[in-house]
Structure formats: structure tokens, C-alpha cells
mmCIF file of N, CA and C in Angstrom:
data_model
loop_
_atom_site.group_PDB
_atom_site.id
_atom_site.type_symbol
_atom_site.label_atom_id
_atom_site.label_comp_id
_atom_site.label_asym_id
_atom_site.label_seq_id
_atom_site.Cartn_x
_atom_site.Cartn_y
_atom_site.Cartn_z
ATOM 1 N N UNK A 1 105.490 236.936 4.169
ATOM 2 C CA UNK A 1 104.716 235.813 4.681
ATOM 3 C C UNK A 1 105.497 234.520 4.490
ATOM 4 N N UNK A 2 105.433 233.544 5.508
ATOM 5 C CA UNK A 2 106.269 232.365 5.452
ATOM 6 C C UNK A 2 105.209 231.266 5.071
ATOM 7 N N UNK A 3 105.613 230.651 4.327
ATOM 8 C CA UNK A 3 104.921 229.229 4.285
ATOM 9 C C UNK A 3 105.350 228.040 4.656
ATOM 10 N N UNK A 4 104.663 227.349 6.017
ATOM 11 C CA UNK A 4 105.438 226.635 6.739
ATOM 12 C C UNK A 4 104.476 225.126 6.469
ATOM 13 N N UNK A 5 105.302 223.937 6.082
ATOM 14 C CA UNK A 5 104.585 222.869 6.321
ATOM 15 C C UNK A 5 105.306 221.739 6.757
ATOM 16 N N UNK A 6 104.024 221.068 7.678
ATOM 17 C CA UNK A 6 104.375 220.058 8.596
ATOM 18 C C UNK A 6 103.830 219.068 7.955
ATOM 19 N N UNK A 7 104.227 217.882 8.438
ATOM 20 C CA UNK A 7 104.475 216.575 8.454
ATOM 21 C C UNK A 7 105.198 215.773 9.659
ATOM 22 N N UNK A 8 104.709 213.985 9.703
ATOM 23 C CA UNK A 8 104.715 213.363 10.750
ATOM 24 C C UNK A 8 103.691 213.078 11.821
ATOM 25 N N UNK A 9 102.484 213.312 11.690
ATOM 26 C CA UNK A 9 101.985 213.344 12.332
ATOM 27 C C UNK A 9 101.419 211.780 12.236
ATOM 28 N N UNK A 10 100.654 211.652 13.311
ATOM 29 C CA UNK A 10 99.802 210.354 13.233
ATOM 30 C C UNK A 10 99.268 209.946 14.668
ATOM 31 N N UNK A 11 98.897 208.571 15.027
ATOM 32 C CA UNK A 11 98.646 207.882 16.228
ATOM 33 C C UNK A 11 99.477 207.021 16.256
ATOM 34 N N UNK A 12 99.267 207.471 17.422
ATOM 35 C CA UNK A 12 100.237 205.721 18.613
ATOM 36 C C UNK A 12 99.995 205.779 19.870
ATOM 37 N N UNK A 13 100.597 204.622 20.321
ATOM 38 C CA UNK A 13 100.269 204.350 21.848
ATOM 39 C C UNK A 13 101.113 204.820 23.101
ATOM 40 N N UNK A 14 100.092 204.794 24.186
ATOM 41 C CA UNK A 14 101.046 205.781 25.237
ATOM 42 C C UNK A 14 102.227 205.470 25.256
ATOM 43 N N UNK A 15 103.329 206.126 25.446
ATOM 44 C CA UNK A 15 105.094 205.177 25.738
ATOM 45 C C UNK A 15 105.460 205.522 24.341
ATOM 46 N N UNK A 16 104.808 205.745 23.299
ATOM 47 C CA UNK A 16 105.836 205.995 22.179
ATOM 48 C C UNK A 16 105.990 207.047 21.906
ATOM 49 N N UNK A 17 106.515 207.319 20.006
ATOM 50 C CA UNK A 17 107.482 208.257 19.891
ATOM 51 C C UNK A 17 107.061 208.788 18.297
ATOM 52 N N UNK A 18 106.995 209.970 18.132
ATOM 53 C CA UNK A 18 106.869 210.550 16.713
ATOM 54 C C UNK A 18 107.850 211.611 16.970
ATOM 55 N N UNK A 19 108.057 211.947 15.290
ATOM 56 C CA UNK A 19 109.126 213.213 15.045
ATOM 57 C C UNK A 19 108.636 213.736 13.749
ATOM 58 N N UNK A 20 107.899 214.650 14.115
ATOM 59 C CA UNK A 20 107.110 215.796 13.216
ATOM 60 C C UNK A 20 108.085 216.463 12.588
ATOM 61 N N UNK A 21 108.317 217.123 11.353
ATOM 62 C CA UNK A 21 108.827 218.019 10.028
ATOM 63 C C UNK A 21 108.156 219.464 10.114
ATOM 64 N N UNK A 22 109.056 220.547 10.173
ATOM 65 C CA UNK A 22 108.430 221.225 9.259
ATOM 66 C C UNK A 22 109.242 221.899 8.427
ATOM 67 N N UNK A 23 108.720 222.315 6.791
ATOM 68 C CA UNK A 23 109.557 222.503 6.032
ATOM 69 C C UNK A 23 109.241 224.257 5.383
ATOM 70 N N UNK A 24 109.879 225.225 6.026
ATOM 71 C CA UNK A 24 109.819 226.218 5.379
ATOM 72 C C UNK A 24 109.946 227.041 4.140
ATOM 73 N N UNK A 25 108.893 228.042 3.496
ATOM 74 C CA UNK A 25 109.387 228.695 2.587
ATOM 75 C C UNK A 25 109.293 230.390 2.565
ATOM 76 N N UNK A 26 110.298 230.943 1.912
ATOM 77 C CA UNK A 26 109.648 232.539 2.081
ATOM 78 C C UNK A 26 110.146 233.171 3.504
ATOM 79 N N UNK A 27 111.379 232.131 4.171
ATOM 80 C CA UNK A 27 111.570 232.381 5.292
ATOM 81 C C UNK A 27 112.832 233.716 5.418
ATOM 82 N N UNK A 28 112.031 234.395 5.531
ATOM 83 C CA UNK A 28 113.142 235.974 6.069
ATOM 84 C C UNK A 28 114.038 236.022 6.950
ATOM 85 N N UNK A 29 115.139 236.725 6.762
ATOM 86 C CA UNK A 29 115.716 237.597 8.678
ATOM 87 C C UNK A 29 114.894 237.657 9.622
ATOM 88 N N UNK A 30 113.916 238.509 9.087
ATOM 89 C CA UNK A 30 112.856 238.335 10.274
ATOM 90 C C UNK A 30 112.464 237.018 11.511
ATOM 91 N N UNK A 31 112.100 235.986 10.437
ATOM 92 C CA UNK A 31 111.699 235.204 11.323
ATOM 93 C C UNK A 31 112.501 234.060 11.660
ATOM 94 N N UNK A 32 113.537 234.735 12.565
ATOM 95 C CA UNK A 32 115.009 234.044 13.645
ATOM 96 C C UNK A 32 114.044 232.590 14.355
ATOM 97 N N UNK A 33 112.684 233.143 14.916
ATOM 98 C CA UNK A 33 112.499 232.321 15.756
ATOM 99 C C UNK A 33 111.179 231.250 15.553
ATOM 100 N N UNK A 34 112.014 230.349 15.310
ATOM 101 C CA UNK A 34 110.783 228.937 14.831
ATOM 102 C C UNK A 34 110.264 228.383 16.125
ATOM 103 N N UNK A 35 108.844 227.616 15.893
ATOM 104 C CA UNK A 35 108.682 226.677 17.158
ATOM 105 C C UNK A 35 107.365 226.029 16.908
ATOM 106 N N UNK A 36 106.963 225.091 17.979
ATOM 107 C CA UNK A 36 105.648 224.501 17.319
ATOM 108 C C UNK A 36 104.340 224.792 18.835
ATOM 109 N N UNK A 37 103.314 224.830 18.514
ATOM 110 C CA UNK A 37 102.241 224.976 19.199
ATOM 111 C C UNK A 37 101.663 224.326 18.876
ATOM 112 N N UNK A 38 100.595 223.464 20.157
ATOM 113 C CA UNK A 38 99.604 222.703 19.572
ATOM 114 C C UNK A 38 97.989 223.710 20.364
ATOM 115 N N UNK A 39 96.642 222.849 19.976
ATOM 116 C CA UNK A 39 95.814 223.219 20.130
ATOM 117 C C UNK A 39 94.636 222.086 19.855
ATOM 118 N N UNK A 40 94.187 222.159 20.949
ATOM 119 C CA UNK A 40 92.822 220.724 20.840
ATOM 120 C C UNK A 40 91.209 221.547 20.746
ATOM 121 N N UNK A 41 90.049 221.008 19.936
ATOM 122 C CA UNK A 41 89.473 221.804 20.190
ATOM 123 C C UNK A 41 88.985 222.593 21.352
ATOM 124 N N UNK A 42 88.229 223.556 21.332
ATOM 125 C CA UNK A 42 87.482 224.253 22.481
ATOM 126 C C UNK A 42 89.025 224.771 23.609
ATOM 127 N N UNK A 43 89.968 224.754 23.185
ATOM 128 C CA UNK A 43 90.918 224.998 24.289
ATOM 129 C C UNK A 43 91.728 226.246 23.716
ATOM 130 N N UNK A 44 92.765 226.615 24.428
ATOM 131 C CA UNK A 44 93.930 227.400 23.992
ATOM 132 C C UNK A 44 94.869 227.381 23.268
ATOM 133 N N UNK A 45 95.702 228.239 22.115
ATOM 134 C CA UNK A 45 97.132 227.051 22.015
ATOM 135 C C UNK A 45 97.661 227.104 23.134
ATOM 136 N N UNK A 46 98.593 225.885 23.137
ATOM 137 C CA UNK A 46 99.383 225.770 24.327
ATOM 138 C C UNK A 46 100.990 225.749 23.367
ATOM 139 N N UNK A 47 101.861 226.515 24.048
ATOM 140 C CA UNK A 47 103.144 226.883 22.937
ATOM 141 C C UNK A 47 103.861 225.468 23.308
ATOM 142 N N UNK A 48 104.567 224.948 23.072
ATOM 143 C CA UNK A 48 105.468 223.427 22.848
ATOM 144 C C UNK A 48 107.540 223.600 23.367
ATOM 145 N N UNK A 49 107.434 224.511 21.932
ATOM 146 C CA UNK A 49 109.359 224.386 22.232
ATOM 147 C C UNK A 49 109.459 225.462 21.044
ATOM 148 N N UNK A 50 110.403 226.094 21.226
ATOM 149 C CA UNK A 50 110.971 227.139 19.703
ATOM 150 C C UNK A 50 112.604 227.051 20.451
ATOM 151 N N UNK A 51 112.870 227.550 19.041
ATOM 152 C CA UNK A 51 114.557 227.229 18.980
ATOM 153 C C UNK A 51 114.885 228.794 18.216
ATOM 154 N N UNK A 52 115.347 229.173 18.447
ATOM 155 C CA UNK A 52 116.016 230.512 17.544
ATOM 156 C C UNK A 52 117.347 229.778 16.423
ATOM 157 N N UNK A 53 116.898 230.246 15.099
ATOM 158 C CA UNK A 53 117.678 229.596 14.237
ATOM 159 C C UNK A 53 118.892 229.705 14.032
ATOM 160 N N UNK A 54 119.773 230.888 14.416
ATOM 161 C CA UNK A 54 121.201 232.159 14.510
ATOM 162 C C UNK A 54 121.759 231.138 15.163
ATOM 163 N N UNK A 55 120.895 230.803 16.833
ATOM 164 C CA UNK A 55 121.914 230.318 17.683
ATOM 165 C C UNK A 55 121.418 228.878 17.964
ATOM 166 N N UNK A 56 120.533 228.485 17.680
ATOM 167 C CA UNK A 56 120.322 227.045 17.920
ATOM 168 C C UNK A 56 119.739 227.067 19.388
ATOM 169 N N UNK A 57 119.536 228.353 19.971
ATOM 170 C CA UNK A 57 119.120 228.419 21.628
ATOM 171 C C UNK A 57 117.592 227.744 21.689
ATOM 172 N N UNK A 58 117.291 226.749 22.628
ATOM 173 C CA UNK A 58 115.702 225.939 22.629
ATOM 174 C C UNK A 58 115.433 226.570 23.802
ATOM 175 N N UNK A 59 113.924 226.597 24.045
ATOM 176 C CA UNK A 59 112.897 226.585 25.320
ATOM 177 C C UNK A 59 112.169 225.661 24.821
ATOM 178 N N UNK A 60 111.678 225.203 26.178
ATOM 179 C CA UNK A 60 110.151 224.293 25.627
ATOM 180 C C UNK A 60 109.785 224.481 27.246
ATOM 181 N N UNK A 61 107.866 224.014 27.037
ATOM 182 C CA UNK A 61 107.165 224.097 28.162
ATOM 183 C C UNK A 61 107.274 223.222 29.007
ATOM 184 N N UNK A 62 106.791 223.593 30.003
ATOM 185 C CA UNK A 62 107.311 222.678 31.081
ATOM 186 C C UNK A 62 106.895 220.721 30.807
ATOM 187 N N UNK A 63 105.133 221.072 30.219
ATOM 188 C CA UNK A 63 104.774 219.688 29.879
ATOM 189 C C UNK A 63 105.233 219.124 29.113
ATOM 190 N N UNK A 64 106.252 219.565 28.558
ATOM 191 C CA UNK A 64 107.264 218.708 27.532
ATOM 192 C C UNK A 64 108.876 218.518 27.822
ATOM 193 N N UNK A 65 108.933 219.189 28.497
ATOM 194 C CA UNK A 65 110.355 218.738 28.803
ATOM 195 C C UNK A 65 111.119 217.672 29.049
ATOM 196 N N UNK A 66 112.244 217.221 28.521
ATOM 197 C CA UNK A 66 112.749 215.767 28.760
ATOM 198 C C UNK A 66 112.152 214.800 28.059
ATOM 199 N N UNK A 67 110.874 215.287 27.374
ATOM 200 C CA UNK A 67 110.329 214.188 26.322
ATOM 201 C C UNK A 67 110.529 214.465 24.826
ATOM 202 N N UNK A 68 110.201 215.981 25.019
ATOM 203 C CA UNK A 68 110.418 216.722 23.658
ATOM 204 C C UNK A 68 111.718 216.869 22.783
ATOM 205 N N UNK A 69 111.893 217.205 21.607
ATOM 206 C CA UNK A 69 113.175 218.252 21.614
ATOM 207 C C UNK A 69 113.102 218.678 19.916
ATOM 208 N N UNK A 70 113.252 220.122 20.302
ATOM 209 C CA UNK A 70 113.361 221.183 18.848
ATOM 210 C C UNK A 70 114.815 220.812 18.866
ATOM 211 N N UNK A 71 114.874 220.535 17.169
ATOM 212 C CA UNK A 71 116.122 220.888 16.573
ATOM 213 C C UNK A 71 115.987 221.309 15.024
ATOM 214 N N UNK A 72 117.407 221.837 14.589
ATOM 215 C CA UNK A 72 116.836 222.266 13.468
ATOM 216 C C UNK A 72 117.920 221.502 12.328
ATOM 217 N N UNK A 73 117.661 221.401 10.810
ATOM 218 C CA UNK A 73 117.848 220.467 10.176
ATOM 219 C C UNK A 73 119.273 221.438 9.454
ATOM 220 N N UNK A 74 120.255 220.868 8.765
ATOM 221 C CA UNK A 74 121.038 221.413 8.466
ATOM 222 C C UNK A 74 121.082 222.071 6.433
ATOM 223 N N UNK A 75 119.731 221.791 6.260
ATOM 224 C CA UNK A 75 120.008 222.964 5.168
ATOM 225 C C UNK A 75 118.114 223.466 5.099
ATOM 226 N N UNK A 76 117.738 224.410 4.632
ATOM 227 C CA UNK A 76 116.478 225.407 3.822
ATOM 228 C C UNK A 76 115.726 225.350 5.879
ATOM 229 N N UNK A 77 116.365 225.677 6.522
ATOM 230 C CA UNK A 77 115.796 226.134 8.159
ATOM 231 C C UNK A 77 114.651 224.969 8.388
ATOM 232 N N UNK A 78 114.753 223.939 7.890
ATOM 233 C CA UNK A 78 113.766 222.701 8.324
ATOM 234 C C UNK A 78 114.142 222.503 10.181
ATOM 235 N N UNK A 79 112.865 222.314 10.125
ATOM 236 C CA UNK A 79 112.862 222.351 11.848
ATOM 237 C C UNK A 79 111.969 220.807 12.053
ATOM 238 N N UNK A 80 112.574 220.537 13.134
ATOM 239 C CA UNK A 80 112.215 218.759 13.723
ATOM 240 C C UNK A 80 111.420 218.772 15.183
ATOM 241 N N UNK A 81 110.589 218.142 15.582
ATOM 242 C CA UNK A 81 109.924 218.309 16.968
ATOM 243 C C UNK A 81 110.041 216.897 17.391
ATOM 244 N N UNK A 82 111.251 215.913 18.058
ATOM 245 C CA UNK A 82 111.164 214.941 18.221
ATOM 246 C C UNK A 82 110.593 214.562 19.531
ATOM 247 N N UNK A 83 109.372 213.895 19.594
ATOM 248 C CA UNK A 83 108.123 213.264 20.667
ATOM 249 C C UNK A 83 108.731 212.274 21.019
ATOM 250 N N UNK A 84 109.159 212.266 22.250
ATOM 251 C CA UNK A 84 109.253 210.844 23.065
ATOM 252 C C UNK A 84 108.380 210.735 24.542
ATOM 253 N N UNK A 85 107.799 208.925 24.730
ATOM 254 C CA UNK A 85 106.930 208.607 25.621
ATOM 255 C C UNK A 85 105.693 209.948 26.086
ATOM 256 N N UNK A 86 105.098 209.366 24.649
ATOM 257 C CA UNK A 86 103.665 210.382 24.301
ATOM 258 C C UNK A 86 103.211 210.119 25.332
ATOM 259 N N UNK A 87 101.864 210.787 25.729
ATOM 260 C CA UNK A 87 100.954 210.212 26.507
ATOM 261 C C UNK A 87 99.549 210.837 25.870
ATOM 262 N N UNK A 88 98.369 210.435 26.726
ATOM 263 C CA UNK A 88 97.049 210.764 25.846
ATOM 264 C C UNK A 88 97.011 212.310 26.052
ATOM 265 N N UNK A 89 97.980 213.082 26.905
ATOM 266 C CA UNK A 89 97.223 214.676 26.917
ATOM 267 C C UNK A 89 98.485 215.066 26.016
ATOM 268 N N UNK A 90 98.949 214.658 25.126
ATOM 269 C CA UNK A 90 99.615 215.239 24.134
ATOM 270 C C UNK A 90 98.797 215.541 22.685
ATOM 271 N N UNK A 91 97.621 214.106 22.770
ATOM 272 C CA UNK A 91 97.017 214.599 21.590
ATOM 273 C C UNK A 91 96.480 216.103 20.988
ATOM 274 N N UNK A 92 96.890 216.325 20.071
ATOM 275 C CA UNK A 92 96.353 217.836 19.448
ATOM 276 C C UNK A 92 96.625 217.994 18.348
ATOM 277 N N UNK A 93 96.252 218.752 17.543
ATOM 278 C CA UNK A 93 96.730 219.476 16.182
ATOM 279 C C UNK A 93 97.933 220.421 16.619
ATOM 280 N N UNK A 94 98.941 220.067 16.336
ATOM 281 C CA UNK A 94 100.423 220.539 16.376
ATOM 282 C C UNK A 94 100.740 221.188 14.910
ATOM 283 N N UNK A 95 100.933 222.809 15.149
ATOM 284 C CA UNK A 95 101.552 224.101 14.017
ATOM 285 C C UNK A 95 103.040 223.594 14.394
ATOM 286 N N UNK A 96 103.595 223.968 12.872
ATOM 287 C CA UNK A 96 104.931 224.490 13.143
ATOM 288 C C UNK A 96 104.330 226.333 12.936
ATOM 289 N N UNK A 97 105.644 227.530 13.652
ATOM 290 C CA UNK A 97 105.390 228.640 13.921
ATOM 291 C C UNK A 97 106.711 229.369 13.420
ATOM 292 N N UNK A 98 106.602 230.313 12.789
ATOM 293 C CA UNK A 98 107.240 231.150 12.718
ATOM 294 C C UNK A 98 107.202 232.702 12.420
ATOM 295 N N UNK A 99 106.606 232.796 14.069
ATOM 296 C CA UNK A 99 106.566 234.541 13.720
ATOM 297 C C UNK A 99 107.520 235.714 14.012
ATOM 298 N N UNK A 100 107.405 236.844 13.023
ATOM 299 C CA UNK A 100 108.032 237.761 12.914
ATOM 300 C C UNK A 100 108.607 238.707 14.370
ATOM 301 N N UNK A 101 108.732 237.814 15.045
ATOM 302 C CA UNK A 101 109.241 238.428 16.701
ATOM 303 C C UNK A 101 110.829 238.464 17.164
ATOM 304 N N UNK A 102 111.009 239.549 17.888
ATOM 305 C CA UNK A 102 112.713 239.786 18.677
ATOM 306 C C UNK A 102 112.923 238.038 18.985
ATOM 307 N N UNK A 103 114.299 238.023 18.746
ATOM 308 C CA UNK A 103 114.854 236.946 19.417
ATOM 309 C C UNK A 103 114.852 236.619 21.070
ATOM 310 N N UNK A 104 114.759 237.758 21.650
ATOM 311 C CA UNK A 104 114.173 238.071 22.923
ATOM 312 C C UNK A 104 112.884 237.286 23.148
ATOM 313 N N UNK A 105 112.345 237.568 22.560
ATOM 314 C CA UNK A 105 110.590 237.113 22.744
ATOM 315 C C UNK A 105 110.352 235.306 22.552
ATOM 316 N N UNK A 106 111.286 234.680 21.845
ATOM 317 C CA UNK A 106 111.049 233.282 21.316
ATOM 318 C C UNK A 106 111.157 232.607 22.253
ATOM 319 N N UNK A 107 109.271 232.572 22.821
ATOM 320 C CA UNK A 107 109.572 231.912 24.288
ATOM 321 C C UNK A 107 108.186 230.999 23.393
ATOM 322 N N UNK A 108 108.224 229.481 23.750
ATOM 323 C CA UNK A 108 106.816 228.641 23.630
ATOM 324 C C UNK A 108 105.526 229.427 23.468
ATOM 325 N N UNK A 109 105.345 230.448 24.892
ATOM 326 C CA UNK A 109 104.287 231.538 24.954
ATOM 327 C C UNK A 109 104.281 232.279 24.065
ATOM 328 N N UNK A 110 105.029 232.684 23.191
ATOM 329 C CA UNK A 110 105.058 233.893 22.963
ATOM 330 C C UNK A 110 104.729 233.629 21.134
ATOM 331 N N UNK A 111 105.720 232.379 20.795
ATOM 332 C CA UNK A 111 104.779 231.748 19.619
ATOM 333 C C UNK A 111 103.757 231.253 19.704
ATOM 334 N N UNK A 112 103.512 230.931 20.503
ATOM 335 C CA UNK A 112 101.430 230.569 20.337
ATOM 336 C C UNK A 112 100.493 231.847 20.325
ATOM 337 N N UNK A 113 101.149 232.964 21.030
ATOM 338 C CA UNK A 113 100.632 234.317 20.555
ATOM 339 C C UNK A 113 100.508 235.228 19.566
ATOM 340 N N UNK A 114 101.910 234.836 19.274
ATOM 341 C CA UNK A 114 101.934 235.949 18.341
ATOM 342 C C UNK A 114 101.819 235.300 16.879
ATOM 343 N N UNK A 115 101.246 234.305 16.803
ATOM 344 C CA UNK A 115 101.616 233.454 15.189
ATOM 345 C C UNK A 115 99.888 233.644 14.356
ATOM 346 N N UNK A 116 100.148 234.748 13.897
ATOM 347 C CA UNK A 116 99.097 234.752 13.325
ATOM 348 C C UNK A 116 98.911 234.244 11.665
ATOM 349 N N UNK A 117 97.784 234.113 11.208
ATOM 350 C CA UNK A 117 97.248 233.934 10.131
ATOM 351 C C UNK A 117 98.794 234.185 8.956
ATOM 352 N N UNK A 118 99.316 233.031 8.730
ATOM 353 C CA UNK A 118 100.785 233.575 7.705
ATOM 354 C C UNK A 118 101.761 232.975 8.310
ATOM 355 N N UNK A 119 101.899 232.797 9.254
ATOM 356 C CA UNK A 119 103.140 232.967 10.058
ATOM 357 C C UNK A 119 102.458 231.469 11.103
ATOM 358 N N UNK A 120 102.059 230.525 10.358
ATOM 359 C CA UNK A 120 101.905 229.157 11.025
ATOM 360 C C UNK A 120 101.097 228.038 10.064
ATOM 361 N N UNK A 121 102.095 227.074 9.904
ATOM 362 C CA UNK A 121 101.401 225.978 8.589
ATOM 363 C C UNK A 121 99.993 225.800 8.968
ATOM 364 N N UNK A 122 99.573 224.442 8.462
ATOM 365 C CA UNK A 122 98.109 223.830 8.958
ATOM 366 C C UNK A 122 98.210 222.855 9.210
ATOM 367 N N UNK A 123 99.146 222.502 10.237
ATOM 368 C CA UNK A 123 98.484 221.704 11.526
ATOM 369 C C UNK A 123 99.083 219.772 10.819
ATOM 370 N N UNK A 124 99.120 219.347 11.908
ATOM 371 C CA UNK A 124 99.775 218.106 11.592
ATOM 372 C C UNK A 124 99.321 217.101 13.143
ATOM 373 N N UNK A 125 97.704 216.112 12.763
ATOM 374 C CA UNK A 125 97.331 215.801 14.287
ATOM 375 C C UNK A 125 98.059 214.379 14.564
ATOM 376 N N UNK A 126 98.724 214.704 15.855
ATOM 377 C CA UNK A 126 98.761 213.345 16.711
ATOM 378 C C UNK A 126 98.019 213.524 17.758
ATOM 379 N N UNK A 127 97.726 211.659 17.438
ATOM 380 C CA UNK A 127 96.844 211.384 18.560
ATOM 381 C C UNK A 127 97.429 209.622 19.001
ATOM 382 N N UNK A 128 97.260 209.949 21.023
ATOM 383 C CA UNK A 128 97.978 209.258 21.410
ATOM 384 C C UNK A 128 97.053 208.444 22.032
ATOM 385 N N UNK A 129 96.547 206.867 22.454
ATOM 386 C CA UNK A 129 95.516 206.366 22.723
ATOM 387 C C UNK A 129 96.176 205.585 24.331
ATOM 388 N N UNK A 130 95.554 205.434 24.794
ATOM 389 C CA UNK A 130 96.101 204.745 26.094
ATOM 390 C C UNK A 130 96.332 203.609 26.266
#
């Protein structure tokens, strides 16, 4: 089981910029592939960006692209989610993720699926106001 915690979170206004933390522990071979998901109430997660840690390879979803960007920190697999020109449908409770899945699989989708109970901190909310 990994114990993952985030930090950075907060409010601000549309046009700006946060850069969320998360700081792993207990982190195995297994879990190559980090990433973050958010989730607002009554909705779905929606997966964000994951990076595979081996190769530094990123995806992210389409609603983030060019604003977003996973990177990862250079010592204990700390992973960074840097937010640029938020807007209000970004607000959510944002996981960092790291589940036990093929490097194959480390798609945005596929960590918001498969990150169960263990295998995702508790949550770190931004909220973006107009």
C-alpha cells in the first residue's frame, strides 16, 4: 500500500496558476505509474495527467492540455501537477494516484479507475472563482 500526500491546493481567480505536491511513501516497483484525478461532488473522477516514473513519459486529458503539466521531482518519486490559467470548471478535489497498473495502462483514464482505496492520498481542493 502507498501512502500518497498532497499539498498546494487552494483558491484563485480565473487566469491563474497553482502547483500541487504530492509526496509519496511505501512506493514499490509496482507502482511505475503516478498521476492525479480530480472529482467534484455528485460527478465522476475525471483522470488529469500521469507520468510513468522509469521514463518520465506524460499523458494528460484533453481538458488540460497546454495548461497542465505532470512532472516528477528529482529525489523520494515526489510528483508536481503544475496549473496554469485555471478556470471555474477546474474546481475539484484533486488525488494524487498511484496504482498498481502495467506501464501500458498509465493513461489519465485508467488512474481514475483503477485507484482504489490505498493507492490515492486525500484529496487537495482547488477552487477557481470567476
Amino acid at each position: 500500500e502507498v501512502q500518497l500526500v498532497e499539498s498546494g491546493g487552494g483558491s484563485v481567480q480565473a487566469g491563474g496558476s497553482l502547483t500541487l505536491s504530492c509526496a509519496p511513501s511505501g512506493y514499490t516497483t509496482s507502482n511505475k505509474c503516478m498521476g492525479w484525478f480530480r472529482q467534484t461532488p455528485g460527478k465522476e473522477r475525471e483522470g488529469v495527467a500521469t507520468i510513468l516514473t522509469t521514463t518520465t513519459i506524460t499523458q494528460y486529458a484533453d481538458s488540460v492540455k497546454g495548461r497542465f503539466t505532470i512532472s516528477q521531482g528529482t529525489a523520494n518519486n515526489t510528483i508536481y501537477l503544475q496549473m496554469n490559467d485555471l478556470n471555474p470548471e477546474d474546481t475539484a478535489m484533486y488525488y494524487c494516484a498511484a496504482p498498481p497498473i502495467p506501464a501500458a495502462w498509465c493513461t489519465p483514464e485508467r488512474v481514475a479507475e483503477r485507484s482504489g482505496v490505498g493507492y490515492h492520498g486525500q484529496g487537495t481542493q482547488v477552487t477557481v472563482s470567476s
